[in-house]
Tab-separated table of C-alpha atoms in Angstrom:
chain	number	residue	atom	x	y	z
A	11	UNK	CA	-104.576	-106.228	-83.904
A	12	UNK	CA	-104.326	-109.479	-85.523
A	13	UNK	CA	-103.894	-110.592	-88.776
A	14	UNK	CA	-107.354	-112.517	-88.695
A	15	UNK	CA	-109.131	-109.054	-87.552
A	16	UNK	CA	-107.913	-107.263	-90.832
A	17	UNK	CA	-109.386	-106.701	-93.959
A	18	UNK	CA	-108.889	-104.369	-96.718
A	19	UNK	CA	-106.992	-101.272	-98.029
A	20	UNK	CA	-105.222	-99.646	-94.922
A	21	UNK	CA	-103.324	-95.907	-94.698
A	22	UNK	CA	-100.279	-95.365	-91.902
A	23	UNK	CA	-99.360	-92.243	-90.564
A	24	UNK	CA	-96.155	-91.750	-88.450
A	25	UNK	CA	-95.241	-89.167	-86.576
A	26	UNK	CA	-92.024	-87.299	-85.878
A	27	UNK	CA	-92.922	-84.891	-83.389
A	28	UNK	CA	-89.230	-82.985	-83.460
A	29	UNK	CA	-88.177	-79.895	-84.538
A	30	UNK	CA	-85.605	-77.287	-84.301
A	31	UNK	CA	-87.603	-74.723	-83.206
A	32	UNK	CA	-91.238	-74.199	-82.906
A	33	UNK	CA	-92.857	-71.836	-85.004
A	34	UNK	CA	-94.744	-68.456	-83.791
A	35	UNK	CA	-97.915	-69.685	-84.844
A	36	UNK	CA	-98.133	-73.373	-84.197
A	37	UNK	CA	-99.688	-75.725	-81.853
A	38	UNK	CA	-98.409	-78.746	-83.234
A	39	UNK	CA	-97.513	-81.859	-80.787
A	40	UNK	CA	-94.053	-81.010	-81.531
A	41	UNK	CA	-90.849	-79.668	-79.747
A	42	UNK	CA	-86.870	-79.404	-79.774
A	43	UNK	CA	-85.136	-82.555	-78.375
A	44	UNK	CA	-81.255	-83.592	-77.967
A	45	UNK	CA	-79.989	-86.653	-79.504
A	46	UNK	CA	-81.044	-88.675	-76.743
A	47	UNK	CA	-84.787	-87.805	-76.811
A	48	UNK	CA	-84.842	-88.273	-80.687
A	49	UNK	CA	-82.726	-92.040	-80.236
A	50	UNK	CA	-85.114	-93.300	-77.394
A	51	UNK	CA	-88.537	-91.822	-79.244
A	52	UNK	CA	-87.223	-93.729	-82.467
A	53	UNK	CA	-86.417	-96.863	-81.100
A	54	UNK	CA	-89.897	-96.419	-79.202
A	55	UNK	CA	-91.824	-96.077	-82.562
A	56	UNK	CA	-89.953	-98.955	-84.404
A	57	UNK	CA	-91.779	-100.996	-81.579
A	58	UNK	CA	-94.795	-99.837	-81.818
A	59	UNK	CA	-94.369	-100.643	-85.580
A	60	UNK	CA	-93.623	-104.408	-84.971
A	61	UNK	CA	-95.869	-104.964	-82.601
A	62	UNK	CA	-99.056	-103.464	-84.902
A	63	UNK	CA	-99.215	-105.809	-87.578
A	64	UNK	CA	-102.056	-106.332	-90.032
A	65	UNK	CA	-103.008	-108.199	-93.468
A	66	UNK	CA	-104.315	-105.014	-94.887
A	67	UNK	CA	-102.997	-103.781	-98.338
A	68	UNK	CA	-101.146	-100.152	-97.404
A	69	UNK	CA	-101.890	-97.829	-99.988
A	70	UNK	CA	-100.156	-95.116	-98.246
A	71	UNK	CA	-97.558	-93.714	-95.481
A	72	UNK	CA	-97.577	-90.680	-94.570
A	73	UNK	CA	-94.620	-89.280	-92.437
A	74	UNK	CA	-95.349	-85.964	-90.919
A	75	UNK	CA	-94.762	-84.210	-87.672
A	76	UNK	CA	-92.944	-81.463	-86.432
A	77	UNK	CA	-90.175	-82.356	-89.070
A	78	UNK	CA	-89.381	-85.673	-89.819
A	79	UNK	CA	-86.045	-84.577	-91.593
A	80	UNK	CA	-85.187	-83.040	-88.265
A	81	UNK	CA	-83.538	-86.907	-87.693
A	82	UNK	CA	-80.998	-88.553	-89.052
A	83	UNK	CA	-81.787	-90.111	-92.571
A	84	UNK	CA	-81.027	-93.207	-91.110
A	85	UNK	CA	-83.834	-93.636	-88.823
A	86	UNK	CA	-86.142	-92.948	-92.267
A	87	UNK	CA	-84.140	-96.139	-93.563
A	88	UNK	CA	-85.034	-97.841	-90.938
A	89	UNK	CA	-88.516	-97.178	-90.319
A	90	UNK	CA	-89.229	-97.994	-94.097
A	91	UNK	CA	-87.360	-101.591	-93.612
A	92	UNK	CA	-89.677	-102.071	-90.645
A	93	UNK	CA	-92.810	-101.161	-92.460
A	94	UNK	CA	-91.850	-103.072	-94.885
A	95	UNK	CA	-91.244	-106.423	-93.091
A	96	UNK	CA	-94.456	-105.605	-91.632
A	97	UNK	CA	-97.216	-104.348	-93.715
A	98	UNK	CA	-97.695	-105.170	-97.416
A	99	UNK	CA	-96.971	-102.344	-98.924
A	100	UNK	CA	-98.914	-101.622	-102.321
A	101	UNK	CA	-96.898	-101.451	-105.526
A	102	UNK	CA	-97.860	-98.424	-106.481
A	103	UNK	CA	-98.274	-97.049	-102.563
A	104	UNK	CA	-97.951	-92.787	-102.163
A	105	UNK	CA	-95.051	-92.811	-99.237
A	106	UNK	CA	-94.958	-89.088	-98.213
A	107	UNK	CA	-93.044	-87.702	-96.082
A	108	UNK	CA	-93.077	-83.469	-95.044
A	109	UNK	CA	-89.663	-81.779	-95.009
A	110	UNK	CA	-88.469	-78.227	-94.174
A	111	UNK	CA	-85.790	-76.508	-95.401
A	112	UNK	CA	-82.883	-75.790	-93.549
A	113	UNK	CA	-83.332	-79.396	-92.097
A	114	UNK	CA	-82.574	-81.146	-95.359
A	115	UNK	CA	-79.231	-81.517	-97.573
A	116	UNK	CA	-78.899	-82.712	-101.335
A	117	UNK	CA	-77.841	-86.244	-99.370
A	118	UNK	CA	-80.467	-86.858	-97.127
A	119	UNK	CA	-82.958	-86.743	-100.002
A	120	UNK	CA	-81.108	-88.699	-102.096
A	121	UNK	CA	-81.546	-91.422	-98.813
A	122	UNK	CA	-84.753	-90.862	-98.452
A	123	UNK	CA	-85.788	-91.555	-102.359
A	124	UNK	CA	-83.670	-94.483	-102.615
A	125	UNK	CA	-85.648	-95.353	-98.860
A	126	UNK	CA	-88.961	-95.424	-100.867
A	127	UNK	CA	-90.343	-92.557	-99.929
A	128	UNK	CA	-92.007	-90.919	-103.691
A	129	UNK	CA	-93.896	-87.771	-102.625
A	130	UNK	CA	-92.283	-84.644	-100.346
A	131	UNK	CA	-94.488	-82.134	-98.772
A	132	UNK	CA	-91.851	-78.995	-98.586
A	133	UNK	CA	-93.082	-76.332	-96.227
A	134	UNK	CA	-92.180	-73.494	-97.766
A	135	UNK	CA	-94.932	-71.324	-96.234
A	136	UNK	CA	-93.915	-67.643	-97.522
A	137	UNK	CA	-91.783	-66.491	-100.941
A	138	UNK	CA	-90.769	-63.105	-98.507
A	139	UNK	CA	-87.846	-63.733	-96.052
A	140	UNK	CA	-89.070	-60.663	-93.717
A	141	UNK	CA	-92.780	-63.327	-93.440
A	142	UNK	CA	-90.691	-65.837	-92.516
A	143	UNK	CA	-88.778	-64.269	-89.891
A	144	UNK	CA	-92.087	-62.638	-88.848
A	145	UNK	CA	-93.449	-66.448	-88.497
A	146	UNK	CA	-90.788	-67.669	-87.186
A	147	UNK	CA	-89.423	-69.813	-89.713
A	148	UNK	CA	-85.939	-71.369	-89.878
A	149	UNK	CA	-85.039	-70.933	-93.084
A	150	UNK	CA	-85.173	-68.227	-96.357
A	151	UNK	CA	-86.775	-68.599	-99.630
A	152	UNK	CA	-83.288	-69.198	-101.308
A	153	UNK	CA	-83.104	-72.216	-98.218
A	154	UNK	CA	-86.365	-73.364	-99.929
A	155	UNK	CA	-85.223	-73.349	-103.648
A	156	UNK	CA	-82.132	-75.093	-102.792
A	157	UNK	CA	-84.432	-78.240	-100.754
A	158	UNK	CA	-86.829	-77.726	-103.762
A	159	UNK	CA	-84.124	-77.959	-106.553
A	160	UNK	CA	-82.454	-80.865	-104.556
A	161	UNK	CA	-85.096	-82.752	-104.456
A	162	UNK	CA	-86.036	-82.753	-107.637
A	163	UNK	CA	-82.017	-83.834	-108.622
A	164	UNK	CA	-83.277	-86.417	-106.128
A	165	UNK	CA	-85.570	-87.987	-108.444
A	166	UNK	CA	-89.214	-86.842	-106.499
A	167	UNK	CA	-91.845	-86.019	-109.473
A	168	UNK	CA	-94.442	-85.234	-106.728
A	169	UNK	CA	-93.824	-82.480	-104.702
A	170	UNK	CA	-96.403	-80.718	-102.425
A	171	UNK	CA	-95.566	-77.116	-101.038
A	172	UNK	CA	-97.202	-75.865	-98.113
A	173	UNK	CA	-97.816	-72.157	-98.051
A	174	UNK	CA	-99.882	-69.709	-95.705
A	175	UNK	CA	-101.772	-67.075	-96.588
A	176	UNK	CA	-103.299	-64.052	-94.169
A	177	UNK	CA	-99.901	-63.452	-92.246
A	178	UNK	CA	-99.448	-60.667	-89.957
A	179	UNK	CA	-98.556	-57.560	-92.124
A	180	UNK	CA	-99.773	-59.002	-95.572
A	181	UNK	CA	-100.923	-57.758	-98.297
A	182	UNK	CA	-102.756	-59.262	-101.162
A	183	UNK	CA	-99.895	-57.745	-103.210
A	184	UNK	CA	-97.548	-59.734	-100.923
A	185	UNK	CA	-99.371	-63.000	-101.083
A	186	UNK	CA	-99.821	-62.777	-104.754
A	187	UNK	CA	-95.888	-62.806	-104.625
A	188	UNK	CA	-95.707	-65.741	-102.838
A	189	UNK	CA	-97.862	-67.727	-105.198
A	190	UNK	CA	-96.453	-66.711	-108.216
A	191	UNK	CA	-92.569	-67.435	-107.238
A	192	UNK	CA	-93.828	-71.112	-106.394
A	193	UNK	CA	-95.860	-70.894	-109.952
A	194	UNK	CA	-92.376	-69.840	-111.208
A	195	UNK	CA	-90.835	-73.256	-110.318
A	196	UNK	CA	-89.229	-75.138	-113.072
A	197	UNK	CA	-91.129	-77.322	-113.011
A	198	UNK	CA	-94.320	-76.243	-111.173
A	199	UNK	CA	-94.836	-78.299	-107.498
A	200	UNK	CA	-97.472	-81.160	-108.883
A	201	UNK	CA	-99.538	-80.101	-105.333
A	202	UNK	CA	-99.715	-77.211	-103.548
A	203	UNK	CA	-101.660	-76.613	-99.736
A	204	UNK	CA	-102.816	-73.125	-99.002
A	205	UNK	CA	-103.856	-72.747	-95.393
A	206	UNK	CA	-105.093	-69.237	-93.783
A	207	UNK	CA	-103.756	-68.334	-90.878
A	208	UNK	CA	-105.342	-69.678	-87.602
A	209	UNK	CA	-104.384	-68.184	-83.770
A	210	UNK	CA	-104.311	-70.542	-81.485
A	211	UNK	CA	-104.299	-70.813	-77.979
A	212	UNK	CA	-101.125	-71.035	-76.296
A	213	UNK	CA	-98.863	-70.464	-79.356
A	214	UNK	CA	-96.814	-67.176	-79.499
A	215	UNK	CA	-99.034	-65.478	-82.087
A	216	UNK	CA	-101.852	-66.280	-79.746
A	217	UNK	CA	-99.814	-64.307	-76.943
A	218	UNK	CA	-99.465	-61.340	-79.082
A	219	UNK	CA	-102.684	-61.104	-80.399
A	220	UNK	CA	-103.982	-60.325	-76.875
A	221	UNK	CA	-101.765	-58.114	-76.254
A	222	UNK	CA	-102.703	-56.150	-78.915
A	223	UNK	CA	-99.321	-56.735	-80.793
A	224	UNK	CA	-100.660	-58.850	-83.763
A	225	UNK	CA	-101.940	-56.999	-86.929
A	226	UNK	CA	-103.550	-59.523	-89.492
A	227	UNK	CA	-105.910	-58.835	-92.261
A	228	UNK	CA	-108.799	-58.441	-91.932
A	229	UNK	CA	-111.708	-61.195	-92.741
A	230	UNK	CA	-112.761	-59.865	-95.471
A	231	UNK	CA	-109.407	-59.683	-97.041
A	232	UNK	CA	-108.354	-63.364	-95.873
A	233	UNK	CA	-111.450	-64.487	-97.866
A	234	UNK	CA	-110.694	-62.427	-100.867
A	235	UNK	CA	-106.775	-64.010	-100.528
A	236	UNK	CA	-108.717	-67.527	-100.436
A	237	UNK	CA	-110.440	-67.261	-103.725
A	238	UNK	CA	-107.497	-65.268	-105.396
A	239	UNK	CA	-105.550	-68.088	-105.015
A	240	UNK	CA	-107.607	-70.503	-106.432
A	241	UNK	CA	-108.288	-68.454	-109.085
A	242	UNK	CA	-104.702	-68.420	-110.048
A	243	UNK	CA	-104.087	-71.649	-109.328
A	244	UNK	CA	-106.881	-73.151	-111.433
A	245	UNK	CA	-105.439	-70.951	-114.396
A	246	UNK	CA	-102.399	-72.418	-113.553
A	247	UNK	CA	-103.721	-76.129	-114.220
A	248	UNK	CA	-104.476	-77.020	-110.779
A	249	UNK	CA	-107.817	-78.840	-109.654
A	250	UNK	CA	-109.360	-76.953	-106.303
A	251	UNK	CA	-109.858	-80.226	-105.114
A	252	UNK	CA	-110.642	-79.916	-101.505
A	253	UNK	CA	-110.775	-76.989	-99.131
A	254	UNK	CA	-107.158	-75.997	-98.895
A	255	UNK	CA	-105.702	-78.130	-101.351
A	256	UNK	CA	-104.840	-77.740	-105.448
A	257	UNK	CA	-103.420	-80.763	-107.585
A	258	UNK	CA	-102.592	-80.861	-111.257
A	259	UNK	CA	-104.509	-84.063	-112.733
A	260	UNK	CA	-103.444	-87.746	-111.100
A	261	UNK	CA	-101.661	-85.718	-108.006
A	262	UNK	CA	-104.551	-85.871	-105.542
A	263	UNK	CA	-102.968	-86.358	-101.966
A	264	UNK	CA	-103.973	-89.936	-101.626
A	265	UNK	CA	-103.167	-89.967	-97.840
A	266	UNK	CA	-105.347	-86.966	-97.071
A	267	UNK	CA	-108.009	-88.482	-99.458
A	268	UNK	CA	-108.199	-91.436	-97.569
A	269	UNK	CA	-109.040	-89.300	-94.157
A	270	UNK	CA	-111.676	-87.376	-95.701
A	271	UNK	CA	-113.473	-90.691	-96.673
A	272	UNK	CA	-113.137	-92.382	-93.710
A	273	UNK	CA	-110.448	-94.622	-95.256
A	274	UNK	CA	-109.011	-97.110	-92.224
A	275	UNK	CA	-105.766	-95.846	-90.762
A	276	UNK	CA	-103.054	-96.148	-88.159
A	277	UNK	CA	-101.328	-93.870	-86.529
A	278	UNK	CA	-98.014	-94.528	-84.744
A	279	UNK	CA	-95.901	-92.117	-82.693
A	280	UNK	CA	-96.418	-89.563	-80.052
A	281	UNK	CA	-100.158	-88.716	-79.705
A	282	UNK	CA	-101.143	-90.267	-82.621
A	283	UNK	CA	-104.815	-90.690	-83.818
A	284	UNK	CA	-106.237	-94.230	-85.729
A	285	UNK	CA	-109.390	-94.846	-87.546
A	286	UNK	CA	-109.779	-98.671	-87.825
A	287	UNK	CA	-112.994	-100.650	-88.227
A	288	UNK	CA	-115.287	-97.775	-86.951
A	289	UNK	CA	-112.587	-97.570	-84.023
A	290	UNK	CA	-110.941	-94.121	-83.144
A	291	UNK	CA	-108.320	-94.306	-81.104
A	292	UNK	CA	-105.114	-92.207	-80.063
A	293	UNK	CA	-101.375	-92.821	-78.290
A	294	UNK	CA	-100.698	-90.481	-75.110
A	295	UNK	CA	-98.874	-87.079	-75.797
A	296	UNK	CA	-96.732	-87.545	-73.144
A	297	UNK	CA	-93.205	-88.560	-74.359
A	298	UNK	CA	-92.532	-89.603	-70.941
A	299	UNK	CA	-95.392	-92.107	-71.034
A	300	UNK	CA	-95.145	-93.080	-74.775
A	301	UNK	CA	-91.553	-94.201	-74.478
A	302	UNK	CA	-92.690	-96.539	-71.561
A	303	UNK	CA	-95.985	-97.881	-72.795
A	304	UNK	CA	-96.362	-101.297	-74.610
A	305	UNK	CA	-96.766	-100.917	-78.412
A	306	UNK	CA	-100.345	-101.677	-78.316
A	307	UNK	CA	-101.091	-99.123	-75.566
A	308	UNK	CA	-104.035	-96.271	-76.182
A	309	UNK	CA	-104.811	-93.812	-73.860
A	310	UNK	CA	-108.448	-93.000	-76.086
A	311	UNK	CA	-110.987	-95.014	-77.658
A	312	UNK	CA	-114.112	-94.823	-79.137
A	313	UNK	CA	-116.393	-97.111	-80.729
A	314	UNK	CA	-118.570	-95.382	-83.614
A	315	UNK	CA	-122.156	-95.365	-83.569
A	316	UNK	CA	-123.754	-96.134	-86.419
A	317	UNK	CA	-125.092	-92.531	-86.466
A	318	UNK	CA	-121.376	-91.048	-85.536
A	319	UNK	CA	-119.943	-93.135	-89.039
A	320	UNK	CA	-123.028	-91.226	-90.615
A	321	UNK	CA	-122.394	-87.813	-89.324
A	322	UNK	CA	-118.721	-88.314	-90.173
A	323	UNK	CA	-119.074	-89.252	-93.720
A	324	UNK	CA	-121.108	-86.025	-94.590
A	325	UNK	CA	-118.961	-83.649	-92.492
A	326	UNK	CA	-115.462	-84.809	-93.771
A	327	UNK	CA	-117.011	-85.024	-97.468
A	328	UNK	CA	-117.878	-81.457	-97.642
A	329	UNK	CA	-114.416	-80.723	-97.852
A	330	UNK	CA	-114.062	-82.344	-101.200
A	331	UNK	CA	-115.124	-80.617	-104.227
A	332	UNK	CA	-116.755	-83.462	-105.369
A	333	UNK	CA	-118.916	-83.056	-101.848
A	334	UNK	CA	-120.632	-86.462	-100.564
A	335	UNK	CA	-121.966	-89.106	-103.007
A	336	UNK	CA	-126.136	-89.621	-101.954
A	337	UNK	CA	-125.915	-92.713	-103.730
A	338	UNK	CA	-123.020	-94.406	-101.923
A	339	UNK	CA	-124.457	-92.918	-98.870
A	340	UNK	CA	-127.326	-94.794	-99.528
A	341	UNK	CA	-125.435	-97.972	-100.568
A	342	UNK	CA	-123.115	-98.361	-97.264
A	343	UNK	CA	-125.743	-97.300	-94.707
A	344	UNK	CA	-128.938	-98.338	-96.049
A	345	UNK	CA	-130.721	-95.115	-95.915
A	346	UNK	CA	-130.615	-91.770	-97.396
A	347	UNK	CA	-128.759	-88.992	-96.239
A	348	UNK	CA	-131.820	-86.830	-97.210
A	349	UNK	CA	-133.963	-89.388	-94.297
A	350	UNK	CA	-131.265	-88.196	-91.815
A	351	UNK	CA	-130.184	-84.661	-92.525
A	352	UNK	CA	-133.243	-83.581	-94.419
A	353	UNK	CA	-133.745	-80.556	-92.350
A	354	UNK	CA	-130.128	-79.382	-92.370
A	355	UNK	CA	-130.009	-79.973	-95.820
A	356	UNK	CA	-132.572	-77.866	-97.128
A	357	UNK	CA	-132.082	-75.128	-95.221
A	358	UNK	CA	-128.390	-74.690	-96.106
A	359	UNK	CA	-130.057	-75.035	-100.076
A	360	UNK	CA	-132.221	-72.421	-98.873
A	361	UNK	CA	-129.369	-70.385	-97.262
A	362	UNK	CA	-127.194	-70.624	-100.528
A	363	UNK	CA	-124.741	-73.113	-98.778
A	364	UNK	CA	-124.996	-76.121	-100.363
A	365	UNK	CA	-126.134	-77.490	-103.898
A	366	UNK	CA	-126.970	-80.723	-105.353
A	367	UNK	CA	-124.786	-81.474	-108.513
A	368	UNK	CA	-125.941	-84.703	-110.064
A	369	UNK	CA	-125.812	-87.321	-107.219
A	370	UNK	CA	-123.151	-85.217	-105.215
A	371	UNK	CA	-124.284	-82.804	-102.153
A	372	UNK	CA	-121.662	-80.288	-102.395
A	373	UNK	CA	-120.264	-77.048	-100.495
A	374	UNK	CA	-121.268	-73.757	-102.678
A	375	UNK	CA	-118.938	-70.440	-103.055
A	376	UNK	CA	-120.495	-68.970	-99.835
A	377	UNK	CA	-120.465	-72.138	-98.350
A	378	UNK	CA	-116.854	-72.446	-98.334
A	379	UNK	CA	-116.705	-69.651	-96.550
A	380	UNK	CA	-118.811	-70.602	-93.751
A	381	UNK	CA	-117.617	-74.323	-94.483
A	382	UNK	CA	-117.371	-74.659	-90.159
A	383	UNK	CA	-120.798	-73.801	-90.040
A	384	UNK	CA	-122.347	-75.763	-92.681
A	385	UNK	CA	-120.289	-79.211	-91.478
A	386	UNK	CA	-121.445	-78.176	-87.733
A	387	UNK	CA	-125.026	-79.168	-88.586
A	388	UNK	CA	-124.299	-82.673	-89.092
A	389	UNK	CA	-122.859	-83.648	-85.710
């Protein structure tokens, strides 16, 4: 990409694909690697970095993987320098970057503060240390208190923590525990992401499950567990602000915002996905063949229709509680969503799965609990 090509307000995502060991129940592009594997990949994504530049204004970075803080707190340094020398990087740009415990030390965040990264995303996951060995986790709650209190010595005043609800063996008197000892944080995480539990193929969990060896809640009880927690979370001050995220006011996740509006992005690292000018596009996941190819090398891409941008802006919207603006659907593709999706639209009215609330289409209570089914009809 060239610097005459680009335009506007641009997100970058990087990706750290290591970690020390992979969890029961995920299917991350993510593994274990030696020294070696982590020195080569890293060297590997500082080229891709320099050889990806753009005029764009970045108005975030988002560093996620596996578990970036798996590497040395160098690298971070380093990849922040790079980024630096170049993108233009925003005053006021969110630079996130997700951490686990066990993987951090008072140190490392301390390096990665004064790096410029200003918002951590902490998986935590569970408050109960027999769910986390259950999951597979590395660490124990009083491993997560420690990252959490270190980081906040650090000097982060934005902290997400990731937590999962629906884990084998749980009870809503369990997960109710876990939500309160996070509550109980002095202070309070300014973000916290609540995902339910997903099997999928190929991961441990998945294994056990057929097998017969995986008890999980039921559905009806992983729904109740969904709107629990946002019902103590919005007592707690936080704003249920898109399917499986909660923010107190001005602590939106700016990154994630910025995918759910079709905001243009760039993703470098292993098997990384970009979003730029109605172009999708994504590196290999083959380390072998990443740490060979040429740093503008894509194994996928796709030129959006007119009709794919369309479909995309009401399916991603739905997520957000403020739902899809008509108007500005209007404004940026000349005709009204109602013209398009007329059909789908009223009869998910009709079915009690979506409302109109002012100029915003928007997911209802029963909605969000069919939310796969309601976004469906617009592809």
């Amino acid at each position: 990409m060239t610097k005459s090509e680009s335009r506007g307000e641009l997100e970058l995502y990087i990706h750290i694909p290591f970690c020390v060991r992979k969890c029961n129940y995920c299917d991350f592009l993510s593994a274990p690697a030696d020294g070696q594997v982590q020195r080569a990949y890293m060297e590997a994504l500082l080229r891709e970095i320099r050889g990806s530049r753009a005029e764009d204004l970045v108005v975030s970075v988002f560093f996620g993987g596996g578990t970036p803080s798996v590497v040395d707190a160098a690298w971070i340094v380093r990849l922040m320098e790079e980024l630096r020398a170049c993108y233009t990087l925003a005053e006021d740009a969110e630079i996130s970057m997700e951490v686990n415990p066990g993987t951090v030390s008072a140190e490392s965040l301390r390096i990665y503060r004064e790096a410029g990264v200003n918002r951590l995303s902490i998986g935590c996951q569970s408050a109960r240390d027999e769910e986390l060995a259950r999951i597979g986790r590395i660490h124990t709650f009083q491993q997560f208190l420690e990252a959490y209190a270190w980081a906040r010595e650090a000097g982060f005043v934005n902290i997400n923590v990731d937590l999962i609800s629906a884990l084998p063996g749980q009870s809503m008197a369990d997960w109710e525990e876990s939500l309160y000892r996070v509550l109980d944080l002095k202070p309070a995480p300014e973000h916290i992401s609540v995902y339910s539990l997903i099997v999928e193929e190929g991961t441990p969990f998945y294994q056990m499950q057929e097998k017969g060896r995986l008890v999980l809640p039921d559905e009806d009880m992983e729904r109740e567990m969904y709107w629990k927690t946002t019902e103590i979370l919005q007592k707690s001050g936080y704003e249920h602000y898109e399917i499986s995220n909660y923010a107190r006011k001005g602590f939106r996740c700016r990154h994630n915002c910025g995918y759910w509006t079709r905001q243009n992005y760039l993703g470098f690292g292993l098997g990384a996905a970009s979003l730029y000018q109605n172009v999708r596009f994504q590196n290999t996941d083959s380390m072998e063949r990443y740490l060979e190819l040429s740093p503008d090398s894509h194994v996928e891409e796709q030129k959006l229709e007119r009709r794919e941008q369309m479909a995309e802006t009401m399916f991603l919207g739905l997520r957000m509680a403020d739902g899809v603006d008509l108007g500005e659907f209007e404004r940026q593709y000349g005709i009204s969503a109602e013209h398009i999706y007329g059909n789908h639209i009223r009869e998910s009215m009709e079915e009690g799965l979506l409302e109109r609330r002012g100029d915003s289409l928007i997911l209802t209570k029963r909605g969000v609990d069919v939310s796969n089914y309601v976004m469906a009809k617009f592809l």
